[in-house]
């Protein structure tokens, strides 16, 4: 019977519609900034639904919510799922909230069918995934996983000067559960893709194999300022001209590594930024991405070699400062396989995909075997009020989540 089980897509859609009323914007999106009154209202609605579903709700010290459905062997590690309820200031109706309510729908479906799983099942809402009001993004899952220290994080302040701790207290979600007090045996996060690949490939389900690694840099080229008129082209030490010649070679680091390599120069300025002065300094940012750690390391070496060659070929100074590194995440093979099996069982078209964005699952994966399920979103648009997904795809992703979780929650202890 469990093999034929399906979620109630209409009920899931209705829950999404109801949650989208909380913080709804004129353009059809939502504004539910983390730990605001609106976030509280969303959390309260969610907790009410969990209690109706017979779940035991606990809140930890950073405001993460855990709602538990007991298992036959209740001392086993729970099979978890979840995502976030907070949004960008001009956010959509699916980013984050989809993963939370798909998880709730899985639990409601298990209740409908009277299924007792071997392992307990647990639904998580992670605090402040977006990082729009308080830095950093993926705060709750990061504290849970020990990436960020609790005490320091509670001191972070928004632009009005309110701290995370004050905001948690004022909305009544400063819980008592010790951080990381319990772990998952396996964890799955369902999410809209936030990119165009599934739609372009006409696939319903993205079996997420991992998350791209990211390296950020500041590059500075230093030459000499000179008058734009009297100074011959041959004797100039033009920092902008040299920087401009570097940039195509930086793009090549990604273009030489299709389809996953990415290189972006997103911020560029020259000094003194005067129309009739040869620029003496050019500064720009570089963002390099690849899901394979070795490839990303080679891109890193390549960038530094390009910079060194400038010094040699053009006689100008060029420095490359490392700003940030987020290593690639490879999801657990058993969890990835469980997602693939779920899609196959339901007869959905599916493909393996690498996430270009960060998610709570990235940090959770440091503590438990983890996988993700993507569904398409219209035109790949997200972090936008017009963000959209079809009810068919929403239902399909929840069905895959159901069967992936059942795969791990039944029978032999997994992993
Ligand atoms: Zn999200």
mmCIF file of C-alpha atoms and ligand atoms in Angstrom:
data_model
loop_
_atom_site.group_PDB
_atom_site.id
_atom_site.type_symbol
_atom_site.label_atom_id
_atom_site.label_comp_id
_atom_site.label_asym_id
_atom_site.label_seq_id
_atom_site.Cartn_x
_atom_site.Cartn_y
_atom_site.Cartn_z
ATOM 1 C CA UNK A 1 0.000 0.000 0.000
ATOM 2 C CA UNK A 2 2.805 2.381 0.882
ATOM 3 C CA UNK A 3 4.091 2.128 -2.697
ATOM 4 C CA UNK A 4 0.867 3.564 -4.083
ATOM 5 C CA UNK A 5 0.508 6.277 -1.509
ATOM 6 C CA UNK A 6 0.182 9.827 -2.804
ATOM 7 C CA UNK A 7 -0.066 13.199 -1.163
ATOM 8 C CA UNK A 8 -3.199 15.339 -1.411
ATOM 9 C CA UNK A 9 -2.036 17.969 -3.915
ATOM 10 C CA UNK A 10 -5.143 20.116 -3.443
ATOM 11 C CA UNK A 11 -4.619 20.298 0.308
ATOM 12 C CA UNK A 12 -0.950 21.193 -0.136
ATOM 13 C CA UNK A 13 -1.844 23.938 -2.620
ATOM 14 C CA UNK A 14 -4.486 25.299 -0.250
ATOM 15 C CA UNK A 15 -1.951 25.451 2.578
ATOM 16 C CA UNK A 16 0.473 27.349 0.328
ATOM 17 C CA UNK A 17 -2.303 29.801 -0.554
ATOM 18 C CA UNK A 18 -3.153 30.335 3.119
ATOM 19 C CA UNK A 19 0.468 30.838 4.152
ATOM 20 C CA UNK A 20 0.955 33.299 1.265
ATOM 21 C CA UNK A 21 -1.736 35.532 2.801
ATOM 22 C CA UNK A 22 0.630 36.196 5.696
ATOM 23 C CA UNK A 23 2.786 39.110 4.561
ATOM 24 C CA UNK A 24 1.276 39.176 1.087
ATOM 25 C CA UNK A 25 2.366 42.025 -1.201
ATOM 26 C CA UNK A 26 0.482 43.951 -3.880
ATOM 27 C CA UNK A 27 2.293 42.151 -6.687
ATOM 28 C CA UNK A 28 1.307 38.700 -5.399
ATOM 29 C CA UNK A 29 4.478 37.910 -3.492
ATOM 30 C CA UNK A 30 5.245 37.912 0.236
ATOM 31 C CA UNK A 31 7.343 39.906 2.680
ATOM 32 C CA UNK A 32 7.998 37.758 5.770
ATOM 33 C CA UNK A 33 11.297 39.036 7.116
ATOM 34 C CA UNK A 34 12.926 36.741 9.658
ATOM 35 C CA UNK A 35 11.707 37.138 13.262
ATOM 36 C CA UNK A 36 9.278 39.952 12.381
ATOM 37 C CA UNK A 37 5.643 40.028 13.549
ATOM 38 C CA UNK A 38 4.705 38.656 10.144
ATOM 39 C CA UNK A 39 7.194 35.791 10.546
ATOM 40 C CA UNK A 40 5.604 35.103 13.958
ATOM 41 C CA UNK A 41 2.175 34.895 12.327
ATOM 42 C CA UNK A 42 3.490 32.432 9.736
ATOM 43 C CA UNK A 43 5.153 30.348 12.444
ATOM 44 C CA UNK A 44 1.984 30.367 14.559
ATOM 45 C CA UNK A 45 -0.114 29.159 11.622
ATOM 46 C CA UNK A 46 2.430 26.407 10.934
ATOM 47 C CA UNK A 47 2.617 25.305 14.582
ATOM 48 C CA UNK A 48 -1.189 25.180 14.724
ATOM 49 C CA UNK A 49 -1.241 22.906 11.690
ATOM 50 C CA UNK A 50 1.437 20.689 13.266
ATOM 51 C CA UNK A 51 -0.586 20.355 16.465
ATOM 52 C CA UNK A 52 -3.708 19.468 14.459
ATOM 53 C CA UNK A 53 -1.610 16.754 12.800
ATOM 54 C CA UNK A 54 -0.718 15.360 16.240
ATOM 55 C CA UNK A 55 2.941 16.397 16.135
ATOM 56 C CA UNK A 56 5.059 17.324 19.145
ATOM 57 C CA UNK A 57 6.547 20.779 18.602
ATOM 58 C CA UNK A 58 9.802 21.995 20.107
ATOM 59 C CA UNK A 59 11.776 25.190 19.507
ATOM 60 C CA UNK A 60 15.531 25.517 19.959
ATOM 61 C CA UNK A 61 17.636 28.420 21.208
ATOM 62 C CA UNK A 62 17.949 30.041 17.766
ATOM 63 C CA UNK A 63 14.222 29.636 17.046
ATOM 64 C CA UNK A 64 14.400 26.593 14.778
ATOM 65 C CA UNK A 65 11.102 24.671 15.044
ATOM 66 C CA UNK A 66 11.012 20.858 15.124
ATOM 67 C CA UNK A 67 7.699 18.985 14.828
ATOM 68 C CA UNK A 68 7.905 15.268 15.478
ATOM 69 C CA UNK A 69 5.794 12.270 14.521
ATOM 70 C CA UNK A 70 6.816 9.224 16.570
ATOM 71 C CA UNK A 71 8.060 6.020 14.998
ATOM 72 C CA UNK A 72 7.604 2.369 15.931
ATOM 73 C CA UNK A 73 11.234 2.396 17.129
ATOM 74 C CA UNK A 74 11.134 5.831 18.629
ATOM 75 C CA UNK A 75 14.734 5.918 19.804
ATOM 76 C CA UNK A 76 15.979 5.779 16.243
ATOM 77 C CA UNK A 77 17.252 9.000 14.679
ATOM 78 C CA UNK A 78 14.391 10.759 12.919
ATOM 79 C CA UNK A 79 14.085 11.082 9.173
ATOM 80 C CA UNK A 80 13.817 14.831 8.751
ATOM 81 C CA UNK A 81 12.584 17.316 6.216
ATOM 82 C CA UNK A 82 11.937 21.042 6.118
ATOM 83 C CA UNK A 83 13.108 24.424 4.904
ATOM 84 C CA UNK A 84 12.337 28.038 5.868
ATOM 85 C CA UNK A 85 9.293 30.323 6.257
ATOM 86 C CA UNK A 86 11.108 33.675 6.093
ATOM 87 C CA UNK A 87 11.354 35.543 2.784
ATOM 88 C CA UNK A 88 13.198 38.296 0.972
ATOM 89 C CA UNK A 89 11.602 41.784 1.287
ATOM 90 C CA UNK A 90 10.079 41.240 -2.155
ATOM 91 C CA UNK A 91 9.948 37.452 -1.990
ATOM 92 C CA UNK A 92 7.831 34.829 -3.675
ATOM 93 C CA UNK A 93 5.192 32.383 -2.437
ATOM 94 C CA UNK A 94 7.305 29.233 -2.866
ATOM 95 C CA UNK A 95 10.939 29.827 -1.851
ATOM 96 C CA UNK A 96 11.364 27.973 1.438
ATOM 97 C CA UNK A 97 7.711 27.726 2.381
ATOM 98 C CA UNK A 98 7.254 25.037 -0.274
ATOM 99 C CA UNK A 99 9.739 22.728 1.470
ATOM 100 C CA UNK A 100 8.056 23.289 4.850
ATOM 101 C CA UNK A 101 4.511 22.651 3.647
ATOM 102 C CA UNK A 102 5.510 19.727 1.401
ATOM 103 C CA UNK A 103 6.920 18.155 4.570
ATOM 104 C CA UNK A 104 3.689 18.870 6.438
ATOM 105 C CA UNK A 105 1.720 17.313 3.583
ATOM 106 C CA UNK A 106 3.887 14.180 3.804
ATOM 107 C CA UNK A 107 2.983 13.883 7.493
ATOM 108 C CA UNK A 108 -0.709 14.536 6.859
ATOM 109 C CA UNK A 109 -0.611 11.792 4.210
ATOM 110 C CA UNK A 110 1.018 9.316 6.611
ATOM 111 C CA UNK A 111 -1.762 10.172 9.104
ATOM 112 C CA UNK A 112 -4.507 9.701 6.465
ATOM 113 C CA UNK A 113 -3.212 6.233 5.676
ATOM 114 C CA UNK A 114 -2.480 5.285 9.281
ATOM 115 C CA UNK A 115 1.125 4.496 8.407
ATOM 116 C CA UNK A 116 3.431 3.847 11.325
ATOM 117 C CA UNK A 117 7.010 4.381 10.193
ATOM 118 C CA UNK A 118 9.853 2.505 11.861
ATOM 119 C CA UNK A 119 11.893 5.659 12.455
ATOM 120 C CA UNK A 120 10.269 8.860 13.715
ATOM 121 C CA UNK A 121 9.626 11.585 11.156
ATOM 122 C CA UNK A 122 10.464 15.195 11.913
ATOM 123 C CA UNK A 123 9.661 18.481 10.237
ATOM 124 C CA UNK A 124 12.046 21.445 10.643
ATOM 125 C CA UNK A 125 11.609 25.178 10.072
ATOM 126 C CA UNK A 126 15.033 26.834 10.025
ATOM 127 C CA UNK A 127 15.316 30.417 11.300
ATOM 128 C CA UNK A 128 16.397 33.194 8.925
ATOM 129 C CA UNK A 129 17.506 31.336 5.822
ATOM 130 C CA UNK A 130 17.357 34.459 3.681
ATOM 131 C CA UNK A 131 19.703 36.726 5.612
ATOM 132 C CA UNK A 132 17.680 39.738 4.433
ATOM 133 C CA UNK A 133 17.085 41.252 7.885
ATOM 134 C CA UNK A 134 19.934 39.694 9.886
ATOM 135 C CA UNK A 135 23.319 38.425 8.628
ATOM 136 C CA UNK A 136 24.230 35.761 7.757
ATOM 137 C CA UNK A 137 21.974 33.748 5.465
ATOM 138 C CA UNK A 138 21.191 30.156 6.514
ATOM 139 C CA UNK A 139 21.525 31.318 10.122
ATOM 140 C CA UNK A 140 19.358 28.760 11.952
ATOM 141 C CA UNK A 141 20.681 25.717 10.131
ATOM 142 C CA UNK A 142 24.228 27.078 10.429
ATOM 143 C CA UNK A 143 23.940 27.463 14.209
ATOM 144 C CA UNK A 144 22.314 24.022 14.407
ATOM 145 C CA UNK A 145 25.259 22.502 12.517
ATOM 146 C CA UNK A 146 27.864 24.334 14.608
ATOM 147 C CA UNK A 147 29.046 26.517 11.705
ATOM 148 C CA UNK A 148 28.094 29.710 13.619
ATOM 149 C CA UNK A 149 28.401 30.145 17.395
ATOM 150 C CA UNK A 150 25.037 30.622 19.131
ATOM 151 C CA UNK A 151 26.029 33.425 21.497
ATOM 152 C CA UNK A 152 27.698 35.561 18.824
ATOM 153 C CA UNK A 153 24.832 35.016 16.401
ATOM 154 C CA UNK A 154 22.229 36.101 18.968
ATOM 155 C CA UNK A 155 24.059 39.466 19.098
ATOM 156 C CA UNK A 156 23.735 40.184 15.366
ATOM 157 C CA UNK A 157 21.603 43.281 14.766
ATOM 158 C CA UNK A 158 19.295 44.493 12.025
ATOM 159 C CA UNK A 159 19.493 48.035 10.593
ATOM 160 C CA UNK A 160 17.202 49.352 13.337
ATOM 161 C CA UNK A 161 19.513 47.991 16.010
ATOM 162 C CA UNK A 162 17.376 45.071 17.202
ATOM 163 C CA UNK A 163 19.366 41.933 18.014
ATOM 164 C CA UNK A 164 18.455 38.393 16.966
ATOM 165 C CA UNK A 165 17.923 37.546 20.640
ATOM 166 C CA UNK A 166 15.560 40.497 21.184
ATOM 167 C CA UNK A 167 13.623 39.661 18.023
ATOM 168 C CA UNK A 168 13.335 35.988 19.004
ATOM 169 C CA UNK A 169 12.077 36.929 22.460
ATOM 170 C CA UNK A 170 9.607 39.506 21.210
ATOM 171 C CA UNK A 171 7.901 37.012 18.871
ATOM 172 C CA UNK A 172 7.982 34.223 21.477
ATOM 173 C CA UNK A 173 10.297 31.873 19.583
ATOM 174 C CA UNK A 174 13.372 31.848 21.806
ATOM 175 C CA UNK A 175 13.109 28.175 22.601
ATOM 176 C CA UNK A 176 14.753 26.048 25.254
ATOM 177 C CA UNK A 177 15.842 23.060 23.171
ATOM 178 C CA UNK A 178 19.660 22.874 23.246
ATOM 179 C CA UNK A 179 21.245 23.604 19.870
ATOM 180 C CA UNK A 180 21.903 20.418 17.954
ATOM 181 C CA UNK A 181 20.309 18.537 20.857
ATOM 182 C CA UNK A 182 19.072 15.935 18.468
ATOM 183 C CA UNK A 183 20.284 14.806 15.078
ATOM 184 C CA UNK A 184 18.625 13.340 12.004
ATOM 185 C CA UNK A 185 19.258 9.900 10.579
ATOM 186 C CA UNK A 186 18.618 11.394 7.143
ATOM 187 C CA UNK A 187 17.335 14.765 5.930
ATOM 188 C CA UNK A 188 15.559 15.892 2.750
ATOM 189 C CA UNK A 189 14.729 19.433 1.623
ATOM 190 C CA UNK A 190 12.256 20.096 -1.190
ATOM 191 C CA UNK A 191 12.681 23.470 -2.912
ATOM 192 C CA UNK A 192 11.914 25.305 -6.131
ATOM 193 C CA UNK A 193 14.930 25.233 -8.431
ATOM 194 C CA UNK A 194 15.363 29.041 -8.602
ATOM 195 C CA UNK A 195 16.958 28.523 -12.025
ATOM 196 C CA UNK A 196 15.790 27.620 -15.557
ATOM 197 C CA UNK A 197 17.292 24.171 -16.104
ATOM 198 C CA UNK A 198 14.363 21.862 -15.242
ATOM 199 C CA UNK A 199 11.957 24.020 -17.239
ATOM 200 C CA UNK A 200 14.292 24.103 -20.255
ATOM 201 C CA UNK A 201 14.862 20.355 -20.085
ATOM 202 C CA UNK A 202 11.129 19.719 -19.538
ATOM 203 C CA UNK A 203 11.736 17.683 -16.373
ATOM 204 C CA UNK A 204 9.457 17.620 -13.343
ATOM 205 C CA UNK A 205 11.961 16.582 -10.677
ATOM 206 C CA UNK A 206 15.527 17.656 -10.030
ATOM 207 C CA UNK A 207 17.507 15.015 -8.158
ATOM 208 C CA UNK A 208 19.983 17.338 -6.489
ATOM 209 C CA UNK A 209 23.427 15.738 -6.337
ATOM 210 C CA UNK A 210 25.133 18.619 -4.579
ATOM 211 C CA UNK A 211 25.703 22.340 -4.299
ATOM 212 C CA UNK A 212 28.292 24.374 -6.156
ATOM 213 C CA UNK A 213 31.423 25.527 -4.374
ATOM 214 C CA UNK A 214 32.062 29.274 -4.418
ATOM 215 C CA UNK A 215 35.253 31.358 -4.259
ATOM 216 C CA UNK A 216 35.183 35.149 -3.981
ATOM 217 C CA UNK A 217 38.113 37.493 -4.668
ATOM 218 C CA UNK A 218 39.064 41.160 -4.839
ATOM 219 C CA UNK A 219 41.497 41.931 -7.668
ATOM 220 C CA UNK A 220 43.473 45.178 -7.848
ATOM 221 C CA UNK A 221 45.586 46.246 -10.825
ATOM 222 C CA UNK A 222 47.902 49.177 -10.138
ATOM 223 C CA UNK A 223 49.541 51.321 -12.830
ATOM 224 C CA UNK A 224 50.235 55.034 -13.104
ATOM 225 C CA UNK A 225 47.914 57.942 -13.668
ATOM 226 C CA UNK A 226 48.800 60.116 -16.676
ATOM 227 C CA UNK A 227 47.330 62.858 -18.877
ATOM 228 C CA UNK A 228 45.005 61.457 -21.576
ATOM 229 C CA UNK A 229 46.458 63.793 -24.220
ATOM 230 C CA UNK A 230 50.227 64.089 -24.085
ATOM 231 C CA UNK A 231 50.935 60.525 -22.921
ATOM 232 C CA UNK A 232 51.705 58.195 -25.890
ATOM 233 C CA UNK A 233 49.798 54.897 -25.930
ATOM 234 C CA UNK A 234 53.063 52.953 -25.932
ATOM 235 C CA UNK A 235 54.320 54.327 -22.629
ATOM 236 C CA UNK A 236 51.120 54.208 -20.594
ATOM 237 C CA UNK A 237 50.678 52.070 -17.524
ATOM 238 C CA UNK A 238 46.889 51.967 -17.824
ATOM 239 C CA UNK A 239 45.385 49.863 -15.010
ATOM 240 C CA UNK A 240 41.918 49.707 -16.565
ATOM 241 C CA UNK A 241 43.251 48.588 -19.963
ATOM 242 C CA UNK A 242 45.199 45.785 -18.325
ATOM 243 C CA UNK A 243 42.227 44.766 -16.145
ATOM 244 C CA UNK A 244 39.999 44.689 -19.218
ATOM 245 C CA UNK A 245 42.438 42.342 -20.963
ATOM 246 C CA UNK A 246 42.387 40.061 -17.912
ATOM 247 C CA UNK A 247 38.656 39.642 -17.676
ATOM 248 C CA UNK A 248 38.120 37.482 -20.798
ATOM 249 C CA UNK A 249 40.855 35.178 -19.519
ATOM 250 C CA UNK A 250 38.956 34.902 -16.216
ATOM 251 C CA UNK A 251 35.748 33.969 -18.071
ATOM 252 C CA UNK A 252 37.788 31.305 -19.889
ATOM 253 C CA UNK A 253 38.402 29.586 -16.533
ATOM 254 C CA UNK A 254 34.648 28.830 -16.493
ATOM 255 C CA UNK A 255 34.094 28.444 -20.248
ATOM 256 C CA UNK A 256 36.827 25.772 -20.344
ATOM 257 C CA UNK A 257 34.816 23.743 -17.799
ATOM 258 C CA UNK A 258 31.306 23.301 -19.203
ATOM 259 C CA UNK A 259 28.584 22.888 -18.162
ATOM 260 C CA UNK A 260 29.224 23.713 -14.493
ATOM 261 C CA UNK A 261 32.009 26.317 -14.453
ATOM 262 C CA UNK A 262 30.934 29.874 -13.592
ATOM 263 C CA UNK A 263 32.973 33.083 -13.517
ATOM 264 C CA UNK A 264 31.461 36.472 -12.791
ATOM 265 C CA UNK A 265 32.976 39.930 -12.535
ATOM 266 C CA UNK A 266 30.108 41.759 -10.896
ATOM 267 C CA UNK A 267 31.702 44.886 -9.486
ATOM 268 C CA UNK A 268 34.316 46.992 -11.300
ATOM 269 C CA UNK A 269 35.659 50.497 -10.834
ATOM 270 C CA UNK A 270 38.670 52.522 -11.797
ATOM 271 C CA UNK A 271 40.465 55.385 -10.110
ATOM 272 C CA UNK A 272 40.524 58.322 -10.265
ATOM 273 C CA UNK A 273 37.522 57.852 -12.582
ATOM 274 C CA UNK A 274 38.211 60.984 -14.564
ATOM 275 C CA UNK A 275 37.491 61.290 -18.279
ATOM 276 C CA UNK A 276 40.883 62.695 -19.225
ATOM 277 C CA UNK A 277 43.174 60.771 -16.881
ATOM 278 C CA UNK A 278 44.665 57.354 -17.645
ATOM 279 C CA UNK A 279 43.412 55.186 -14.746
ATOM 280 C CA UNK A 280 46.064 54.349 -12.215
ATOM 281 C CA UNK A 281 44.041 51.724 -10.331
ATOM 282 C CA UNK A 282 41.382 49.184 -11.361
ATOM 283 C CA UNK A 283 39.532 47.128 -8.767
ATOM 284 C CA UNK A 284 37.090 44.338 -9.471
ATOM 285 C CA UNK A 285 35.403 41.387 -7.808
ATOM 286 C CA UNK A 286 35.584 37.808 -9.065
ATOM 287 C CA UNK A 287 33.088 35.042 -8.211
ATOM 288 C CA UNK A 288 34.155 31.538 -9.326
ATOM 289 C CA UNK A 289 31.890 28.482 -8.945
ATOM 290 C CA UNK A 290 32.114 24.776 -9.620
ATOM 291 C CA UNK A 291 30.529 21.734 -7.926
ATOM 292 C CA UNK A 292 33.815 19.781 -8.043
ATOM 293 C CA UNK A 293 36.355 20.776 -5.425
ATOM 294 C CA UNK A 294 39.328 19.829 -7.630
ATOM 295 C CA UNK A 295 38.039 21.821 -10.588
ATOM 296 C CA UNK A 296 37.339 24.818 -8.377
ATOM 297 C CA UNK A 297 40.871 24.563 -6.992
ATOM 298 C CA UNK A 298 42.240 24.560 -10.550
ATOM 299 C CA UNK A 299 40.150 27.637 -11.357
ATOM 300 C CA UNK A 300 41.660 29.285 -8.282
ATOM 301 C CA UNK A 301 45.181 28.463 -9.458
ATOM 302 C CA UNK A 302 44.253 29.662 -12.956
ATOM 303 C CA UNK A 303 43.034 33.035 -11.678
ATOM 304 C CA UNK A 304 46.240 33.604 -9.742
ATOM 305 C CA UNK A 305 48.330 32.558 -12.766
ATOM 306 C CA UNK A 306 46.460 35.035 -14.954
ATOM 307 C CA UNK A 307 47.171 37.789 -12.435
ATOM 308 C CA UNK A 308 50.848 36.845 -12.189
ATOM 309 C CA UNK A 309 51.216 36.880 -15.960
ATOM 310 C CA UNK A 310 50.061 40.493 -16.078
ATOM 311 C CA UNK A 311 52.865 41.533 -13.845
ATOM 312 C CA UNK A 312 55.288 39.718 -16.128
ATOM 313 C CA UNK A 313 53.832 40.743 -19.496
ATOM 314 C CA UNK A 314 52.709 44.281 -18.756
ATOM 315 C CA UNK A 315 54.884 45.347 -15.854
ATOM 316 C CA UNK A 316 51.927 46.399 -13.680
ATOM 317 C CA UNK A 317 51.185 45.154 -10.205
ATOM 318 C CA UNK A 318 48.166 42.884 -9.769
ATOM 319 C CA UNK A 319 47.007 41.458 -6.438
ATOM 320 C CA UNK A 320 44.338 38.818 -5.841
ATOM 321 C CA UNK A 321 42.832 38.679 -2.340
ATOM 322 C CA UNK A 322 40.740 35.706 -1.252
ATOM 323 C CA UNK A 323 37.499 37.031 0.281
ATOM 324 C CA UNK A 324 35.352 33.955 0.914
ATOM 325 C CA UNK A 325 35.272 30.232 0.221
ATOM 326 C CA UNK A 326 32.291 27.910 0.478
ATOM 327 C CA UNK A 327 33.317 24.374 -0.388
ATOM 328 C CA UNK A 328 31.183 22.291 -2.752
ATOM 329 C CA UNK A 329 28.661 19.967 -1.142
ATOM 330 C CA UNK A 330 28.151 16.454 -2.413
ATOM 331 C CA UNK A 331 24.918 15.038 -1.048
ATOM 332 C CA UNK A 332 24.756 11.564 0.454
ATOM 333 C CA UNK A 333 24.579 8.876 -2.272
ATOM 334 C CA UNK A 334 21.844 6.937 -0.443
ATOM 335 C CA UNK A 335 19.700 10.055 -0.049
ATOM 336 C CA UNK A 336 20.253 11.048 -3.692
ATOM 337 C CA UNK A 337 19.287 7.503 -4.717
ATOM 338 C CA UNK A 338 16.159 7.636 -2.528
ATOM 339 C CA UNK A 339 15.034 10.791 -4.345
ATOM 340 C CA UNK A 340 15.691 9.145 -7.726
ATOM 341 C CA UNK A 341 13.730 6.060 -6.670
ATOM 342 C CA UNK A 342 10.826 8.216 -5.512
ATOM 343 C CA UNK A 343 10.671 9.964 -8.892
ATOM 344 C CA UNK A 344 10.882 6.658 -10.728
ATOM 345 C CA UNK A 345 8.175 5.040 -8.597
ATOM 346 C CA UNK A 346 5.828 7.932 -9.373
ATOM 347 C CA UNK A 347 6.737 7.933 -13.073
ATOM 348 C CA UNK A 348 7.952 11.546 -13.144
ATOM 349 C CA UNK A 349 10.558 12.790 -15.595
ATOM 350 C CA UNK A 350 13.689 13.601 -13.645
ATOM 351 C CA UNK A 351 17.308 14.599 -13.989
ATOM 352 C CA UNK A 352 20.315 15.049 -11.750
ATOM 353 C CA UNK A 353 21.026 18.682 -11.055
ATOM 354 C CA UNK A 354 23.521 20.739 -9.047
ATOM 355 C CA UNK A 355 22.180 23.592 -6.952
ATOM 356 C CA UNK A 356 23.590 26.989 -7.812
ATOM 357 C CA UNK A 357 22.170 28.551 -4.643
ATOM 358 C CA UNK A 358 22.808 27.846 -0.971
ATOM 359 C CA UNK A 359 20.114 26.117 1.119
ATOM 360 C CA UNK A 360 19.614 25.006 4.718
ATOM 361 C CA UNK A 361 20.382 21.474 3.504
ATOM 362 C CA UNK A 362 23.985 22.576 2.902
ATOM 363 C CA UNK A 363 24.596 23.012 6.635
ATOM 364 C CA UNK A 364 22.360 20.129 7.698
ATOM 365 C CA UNK A 365 24.470 17.891 5.434
ATOM 366 C CA UNK A 366 27.377 18.411 7.848
ATOM 367 C CA UNK A 367 25.402 16.593 10.527
ATOM 368 C CA UNK A 368 23.353 13.976 8.675
ATOM 369 C CA UNK A 369 23.065 12.197 5.308
ATOM 370 C CA UNK A 370 21.152 14.720 3.224
ATOM 371 C CA UNK A 371 19.434 15.065 -0.143
ATOM 372 C CA UNK A 372 17.327 17.678 -1.965
ATOM 373 C CA UNK A 373 14.423 17.630 -4.396
ATOM 374 C CA UNK A 374 13.946 20.471 -6.888
ATOM 375 C CA UNK A 375 10.805 21.324 -8.819
ATOM 376 C CA UNK A 376 10.680 23.824 -11.701
ATOM 377 C CA UNK A 377 9.688 27.438 -11.175
ATOM 378 C CA UNK A 378 8.364 29.620 -13.972
ATOM 379 C CA UNK A 379 11.160 31.081 -16.136
ATOM 380 C CA UNK A 380 13.602 30.189 -13.365
ATOM 381 C CA UNK A 381 12.595 33.356 -11.484
ATOM 382 C CA UNK A 382 12.978 33.507 -7.689
ATOM 383 C CA UNK A 383 13.659 36.174 -5.037
ATOM 384 C CA UNK A 384 10.919 38.048 -6.861
ATOM 385 C CA UNK A 385 7.222 38.618 -6.131
ATOM 386 C CA UNK A 386 6.258 37.003 -9.459
ATOM 387 C CA UNK A 387 7.916 33.692 -8.485
ATOM 388 C CA UNK A 388 5.587 30.925 -9.629
ATOM 389 C CA UNK A 389 5.233 27.126 -9.779
ATOM 390 C CA UNK A 390 2.447 24.863 -11.063
ATOM 391 C CA UNK A 391 0.194 22.883 -8.732
ATOM 392 C CA UNK A 392 1.166 19.722 -10.657
ATOM 393 C CA UNK A 393 4.875 20.231 -9.990
ATOM 394 C CA UNK A 394 4.219 21.204 -6.367
ATOM 395 C CA UNK A 395 2.319 17.937 -5.876
ATOM 396 C CA UNK A 396 4.967 15.896 -7.725
ATOM 397 C CA UNK A 397 7.794 17.187 -5.536
ATOM 398 C CA UNK A 398 5.837 16.330 -2.390
ATOM 399 C CA UNK A 399 5.151 12.816 -3.670
ATOM 400 C CA UNK A 400 8.857 12.288 -4.287
ATOM 401 C CA UNK A 401 9.597 13.663 -0.815
ATOM 402 C CA UNK A 402 7.060 11.219 0.663
ATOM 403 C CA UNK A 403 8.643 8.193 -0.976
ATOM 404 C CA UNK A 404 12.239 9.278 -0.357
ATOM 405 C CA UNK A 405 11.422 9.692 3.341
ATOM 406 C CA UNK A 406 9.595 6.371 3.499
ATOM 407 C CA UNK A 407 12.604 4.695 1.892
ATOM 408 C CA UNK A 408 14.718 5.865 4.837
ATOM 409 C CA UNK A 409 12.124 5.606 7.615
ATOM 410 C CA UNK A 410 11.083 2.011 6.994
ATOM 411 C CA UNK A 411 12.891 -1.270 7.529
ATOM 412 C CA UNK A 412 16.564 -1.490 8.370
ATOM 413 C CA UNK A 413 18.127 1.440 10.136
ATOM 414 C CA UNK A 414 19.359 3.982 7.592
ATOM 415 C CA UNK A 415 22.065 4.655 6.966
HETATM 416 ZN ZN1 LIG B 1 14.971 29.111 0.014
#
